[in-house]
Amino acid sequence: DTGVSQDPRHKITKRGQNVTFRCDPISEHNRLYWYRQTLGQGPEFLTYFQNEAQLEKSRLLSDRFSAERPKGSFSTLEIQRTEQGDSAMYLCASAGTQGTDTQYFGPGTRLTVL
Amino acid sequence: AQKVTQAQTEISVVEKEDVTLDCVYETRDTTYYLFWYKQPPSGELVFLIRRNSFDEQNEISGRYSWNFQKSTSSFNFTITASQVVDSAVYFCALSESGAGSYQLTFGKGTKLSVIP
């Protein structure tokens, strides 16, 4: 059973550009989460999907951020008009069908906005 | 609102010493779940242990053990006979049953350095 994968692992972009990250969860997991982690801090929740439905969004998820999970499998997180404050590690996690199931994390995508 | 506090920012120990990482949490839910994750320099968060608020006993898993005290809202994590490979940042996290997403709230982490 493969784990959660994320692509790319690193992304460097210039301020104002759009970026998109991909997350492939563990195959039988229908719950998918995105978190953001800045230097020296713990991860912070961004958004949650159950199958293809986006059921919860944090207030951290500004209108420049959009996430999708079109067929309930992989998910994408897009940031439009990137700002230097968006520089962070973006982590994806997946969990089984029960809300109480443990979340397993991918390796993350490290974004640097110049 | 839920909150997790890890008061220890950094800890250094000599290899083979035991080390305890502290975690204090706040929640209004009566049913909740506590976790410890490890983040090595590579960046990936690795699940270590979990504890449900309604579990009765503290447990041991290999070199890891944890002490859950509901009365003091603490969930401390101990590594016995530490090894250099244990060097990482350790995060305590809380998930509440009242939140439909069961999203995790993390502490700021404790950086553990094991010196050979």
Tab-separated table of C-alpha atoms in Angstrom:
chain	number	residue	atom	x	y	z
A	1	ASP	CA	0.000	0.000	0.000
A	2	THR	CA	1.598	3.249	-1.105
A	3	GLY	CA	1.375	6.307	1.070
A	4	VAL	CA	0.191	9.821	0.325
A	5	SER	CA	2.128	11.447	-2.496
A	6	GLN	CA	2.457	15.113	-3.377
A	7	ASP	CA	3.805	16.856	-6.441
A	8	PRO	CA	5.925	18.889	-6.818
A	9	ARG	CA	8.093	18.568	-3.736
A	10	HIS	CA	9.505	22.057	-4.213
A	11	LYS	CA	8.206	25.064	-6.099
A	12	ILE	CA	9.875	28.439	-6.529
A	13	THR	CA	7.798	31.156	-8.122
A	14	LYS	CA	7.726	34.881	-8.523
A	15	ARG	CA	5.211	37.035	-6.737
A	16	GLY	CA	2.009	37.350	-8.717
A	17	GLN	CA	2.267	33.981	-10.452
A	18	ASN	CA	-0.252	31.165	-10.059
A	19	VAL	CA	0.805	27.779	-8.716
A	20	THR	CA	-0.952	24.421	-8.439
A	21	PHE	CA	-0.089	21.498	-6.201
A	22	ARG	CA	-1.323	17.939	-6.448
A	23	CYS	CA	-2.041	15.363	-3.755
A	24	ASP	CA	-2.710	11.666	-4.298
A	25	PRO	CA	-4.163	10.084	-1.153
A	26	ILE	CA	-3.924	6.494	-0.002
A	27	SER	CA	-6.167	4.602	-2.418
A	28	GLU	CA	-8.985	3.518	-0.114
A	29	HIS	CA	-9.128	6.775	1.834
A	30	ASN	CA	-12.095	9.043	1.133
A	31	ARG	CA	-11.163	11.863	3.520
A	32	LEU	CA	-8.540	14.353	2.360
A	33	TYR	CA	-7.077	17.359	4.156
A	34	TRP	CA	-4.795	20.244	3.251
A	35	TYR	CA	-2.645	21.975	5.862
A	36	ARG	CA	-0.108	24.778	5.708
A	37	GLN	CA	3.040	24.922	7.810
A	38	THR	CA	5.235	28.000	8.151
A	39	LEU	CA	8.743	27.965	9.582
A	40	GLY	CA	8.866	27.097	13.267
A	41	GLN	CA	5.129	26.468	13.530
A	42	GLY	CA	2.863	23.476	13.570
A	43	PRO	CA	0.656	22.714	10.569
A	44	GLU	CA	-2.578	24.675	10.293
A	45	PHE	CA	-5.766	23.319	8.742
A	46	LEU	CA	-6.820	24.760	5.399
A	47	THR	CA	-9.582	22.599	3.974
A	48	TYR	CA	-11.242	19.184	4.059
A	49	PHE	CA	-12.838	16.914	1.459
A	50	GLN	CA	-15.012	13.893	1.915
A	51	ASN	CA	-14.970	12.148	-1.439
A	52	GLU	CA	-15.405	14.949	-3.985
A	53	ALA	CA	-17.235	17.319	-1.652
A	54	GLN	CA	-15.340	20.157	-0.011
A	55	LEU	CA	-17.040	20.229	3.376
A	56	GLU	CA	-14.959	22.651	5.378
A	57	LYS	CA	-12.665	25.593	4.729
A	58	SER	CA	-10.544	27.511	7.188
A	59	ARG	CA	-10.599	31.298	7.322
A	60	LEU	CA	-6.922	30.972	6.381
A	61	LEU	CA	-8.076	29.950	2.918
A	62	SER	CA	-8.371	33.341	1.263
A	63	ASP	CA	-10.184	33.847	-2.033
A	64	ARG	CA	-6.851	33.457	-3.826
A	65	PHE	CA	-6.806	29.806	-2.772
A	66	SER	CA	-8.958	27.133	-4.359
A	67	ALA	CA	-8.981	23.386	-3.867
A	68	GLU	CA	-10.668	20.646	-5.819
A	69	ARG	CA	-11.081	16.911	-5.694
A	70	PRO	CA	-12.950	16.271	-8.914
A	71	LYS	CA	-13.514	12.526	-8.788
A	72	GLY	CA	-12.924	11.897	-5.143
A	73	SER	CA	-9.423	10.664	-5.784
A	74	PHE	CA	-6.543	13.138	-6.188
A	75	SER	CA	-6.826	16.748	-5.097
A	76	THR	CA	-5.328	19.999	-6.314
A	77	LEU	CA	-4.635	23.191	-4.423
A	78	GLU	CA	-4.207	26.342	-6.503
A	79	ILE	CA	-2.896	29.673	-5.287
A	80	GLN	CA	-3.535	32.637	-7.564
A	81	ARG	CA	-1.476	35.846	-7.564
A	82	THR	CA	1.018	34.449	-5.069
A	83	GLU	CA	2.390	36.691	-2.339
A	84	GLN	CA	5.582	36.335	-0.301
A	85	GLY	CA	3.437	35.467	2.701
A	86	ASP	CA	2.298	32.326	0.892
A	87	SER	CA	5.775	30.833	1.270
A	88	ALA	CA	5.267	27.719	3.362
A	89	MET	CA	5.110	23.944	3.329
A	90	TYR	CA	1.756	22.683	2.034
A	91	LEU	CA	0.871	19.306	3.479
A	92	CYS	CA	-1.792	16.890	2.352
A	93	ALA	CA	-3.208	14.143	4.554
A	94	SER	CA	-5.723	11.396	3.972
A	95	ALA	CA	-7.806	9.235	6.271
A	96	GLY	CA	-10.240	6.375	5.995
A	97	THR	CA	-14.012	6.496	5.963
A	98	GLN	CA	-14.456	7.143	9.662
A	99	GLY	CA	-13.890	10.607	11.023
A	100	THR	CA	-11.918	9.118	13.841
A	101	ASP	CA	-9.446	7.435	11.486
A	102	THR	CA	-5.842	8.558	11.778
A	103	GLN	CA	-4.621	11.065	9.205
A	104	TYR	CA	-1.535	10.086	7.240
A	105	PHE	CA	0.546	12.804	5.673
A	106	GLY	CA	2.379	13.175	2.401
A	107	PRO	CA	5.898	14.607	2.064
A	108	GLY	CA	4.616	18.122	1.430
A	109	THR	CA	5.235	20.769	-1.209
A	110	ARG	CA	7.585	23.540	-0.171
A	111	LEU	CA	6.612	26.814	-1.843
A	112	THR	CA	8.985	29.757	-2.048
A	113	VAL	CA	7.627	33.022	-3.410
A	114	LEU	CA	10.327	35.471	-4.492
B	1	ALA	CA	-11.804	26.597	20.768
B	2	GLN	CA	-9.290	23.814	20.835
B	3	LYS	CA	-5.668	24.535	21.602
B	4	VAL	CA	-2.472	22.541	21.996
B	5	THR	CA	0.554	23.810	23.884
B	6	GLN	CA	4.024	22.339	23.743
B	7	ALA	CA	6.043	24.395	26.175
B	8	GLN	CA	9.379	22.815	25.337
B	9	THR	CA	10.803	24.433	22.229
B	10	GLU	CA	14.035	22.431	22.072
B	11	ILE	CA	15.449	19.495	24.022
B	12	SER	CA	18.896	17.920	23.773
B	13	VAL	CA	19.716	14.533	25.239
B	14	VAL	CA	22.620	12.151	25.025
B	15	GLU	CA	21.985	8.901	23.208
B	16	LYS	CA	20.396	6.160	25.341
B	17	GLU	CA	18.833	8.653	27.738
B	18	ASP	CA	15.063	8.670	28.184
B	19	VAL	CA	13.237	11.828	27.142
B	20	THR	CA	9.705	13.050	27.804
B	21	LEU	CA	7.941	15.554	25.581
B	22	ASP	CA	5.158	17.558	27.179
B	23	CYS	CA	1.779	18.421	25.683
B	24	VAL	CA	-1.150	20.273	27.230
B	25	TYR	CA	-4.445	20.636	25.404
B	26	GLU	CA	-7.708	22.537	25.692
B	27	THR	CA	-11.034	21.317	24.401
B	28	ARG	CA	-14.714	21.628	25.237
B	29	ASP	CA	-15.562	18.256	23.732
B	30	THR	CA	-15.985	15.227	25.929
B	31	THR	CA	-14.815	12.927	23.145
B	32	TYR	CA	-11.558	13.788	21.464
B	33	TYR	CA	-8.421	12.225	20.068
B	34	LEU	CA	-4.773	12.997	20.710
B	35	PHE	CA	-1.824	12.252	18.467
B	36	TRP	CA	1.930	12.512	18.314
B	37	TYR	CA	3.629	13.015	14.960
B	38	LYS	CA	7.337	13.130	14.145
B	39	GLN	CA	8.791	15.441	11.479
B	40	PRO	CA	12.376	14.587	10.507
B	41	PRO	CA	14.456	17.071	8.477
B	42	SER	CA	12.991	15.648	5.258
B	43	GLY	CA	9.721	17.329	6.229
B	44	GLU	CA	7.212	14.482	6.124
B	45	LEU	CA	4.961	14.148	9.157
B	46	VAL	CA	5.070	10.591	10.440
B	47	PHE	CA	2.274	9.271	12.663
B	48	LEU	CA	3.547	7.766	15.917
B	49	ILE	CA	0.743	7.192	18.407
B	50	ARG	CA	-2.849	8.111	19.166
B	51	ARG	CA	-5.012	8.114	22.258
B	52	ASN	CA	-8.781	8.336	22.437
B	53	SER	CA	-10.185	10.333	25.333
B	54	PHE	CA	-12.320	7.392	26.424
B	55	ASP	CA	-9.483	4.851	26.545
B	56	GLU	CA	-8.716	3.591	29.977
B	57	GLN	CA	-5.058	2.719	29.986
B	58	ASN	CA	-1.768	4.269	29.070
B	59	GLU	CA	0.246	2.150	26.694
B	60	ILE	CA	3.713	1.275	25.552
B	61	SER	CA	4.732	0.594	21.967
B	62	GLY	CA	8.338	-0.429	21.621
B	63	ARG	CA	10.473	2.473	22.849
B	64	TYR	CA	7.475	4.822	22.911
B	65	SER	CA	5.097	5.299	25.804
B	66	TRP	CA	2.542	7.944	26.631
B	67	ASN	CA	0.888	9.298	29.725
B	68	PHE	CA	-2.617	10.693	29.320
B	69	GLN	CA	-3.946	12.628	32.290
B	70	LYS	CA	-7.463	13.956	31.765
B	71	SER	CA	-7.423	15.815	35.067
B	72	THR	CA	-4.528	18.003	33.922
B	73	SER	CA	-5.317	17.871	30.176
B	74	SER	CA	-1.883	16.520	29.443
B	75	PHE	CA	-0.669	13.958	26.941
B	76	ASN	CA	3.049	13.440	27.461
B	77	PHE	CA	5.193	11.261	25.221
B	78	THR	CA	8.302	9.381	26.309
B	79	ILE	CA	11.053	7.870	24.215
B	80	THR	CA	13.079	5.286	26.078
B	81	ALA	CA	16.757	4.740	25.275
B	82	SER	CA	16.870	7.519	22.703
B	83	GLN	CA	18.749	7.060	19.441
B	84	VAL	CA	20.265	9.537	16.997
B	85	VAL	CA	17.529	8.660	14.500
B	86	ASP	CA	14.983	10.048	16.974
B	87	SER	CA	16.289	13.551	16.254
B	88	ALA	CA	13.339	15.431	14.767
B	89	VAL	CA	10.565	17.873	15.561
B	90	TYR	CA	7.712	16.248	17.446
B	91	PHE	CA	4.165	17.565	17.230
B	92	CYS	CA	1.258	16.915	19.530
B	93	ALA	CA	-2.162	17.236	17.872
B	94	LEU	CA	-5.818	17.215	18.900
B	95	SER	CA	-8.926	16.207	16.968
B	96	GLU	CA	-12.434	16.813	18.289
B	97	SER	CA	-15.571	14.809	17.636
B	98	GLY	CA	-17.588	18.033	17.545
B	99	ALA	CA	-15.770	19.178	14.422
B	100	GLY	CA	-17.271	17.309	11.479
B	101	SER	CA	-13.997	17.301	9.649
B	102	TYR	CA	-12.004	15.946	12.609
B	103	GLN	CA	-9.308	18.384	11.577
B	104	LEU	CA	-6.086	18.334	13.560
B	105	THR	CA	-4.975	21.224	15.749
B	106	PHE	CA	-1.231	21.094	16.284
B	107	GLY	CA	1.120	22.494	18.872
B	108	LYS	CA	4.190	24.410	17.772
B	109	GLY	CA	6.420	21.389	18.117
B	110	THR	CA	9.417	20.359	20.195
B	111	LYS	CA	12.761	19.941	18.467
B	112	LEU	CA	14.595	16.934	19.875
B	113	SER	CA	18.319	16.546	19.314
B	114	VAL	CA	19.898	13.246	20.325
B	115	ILE	CA	23.651	13.591	20.672
B	116	PRO	CA	25.784	10.506	20.060
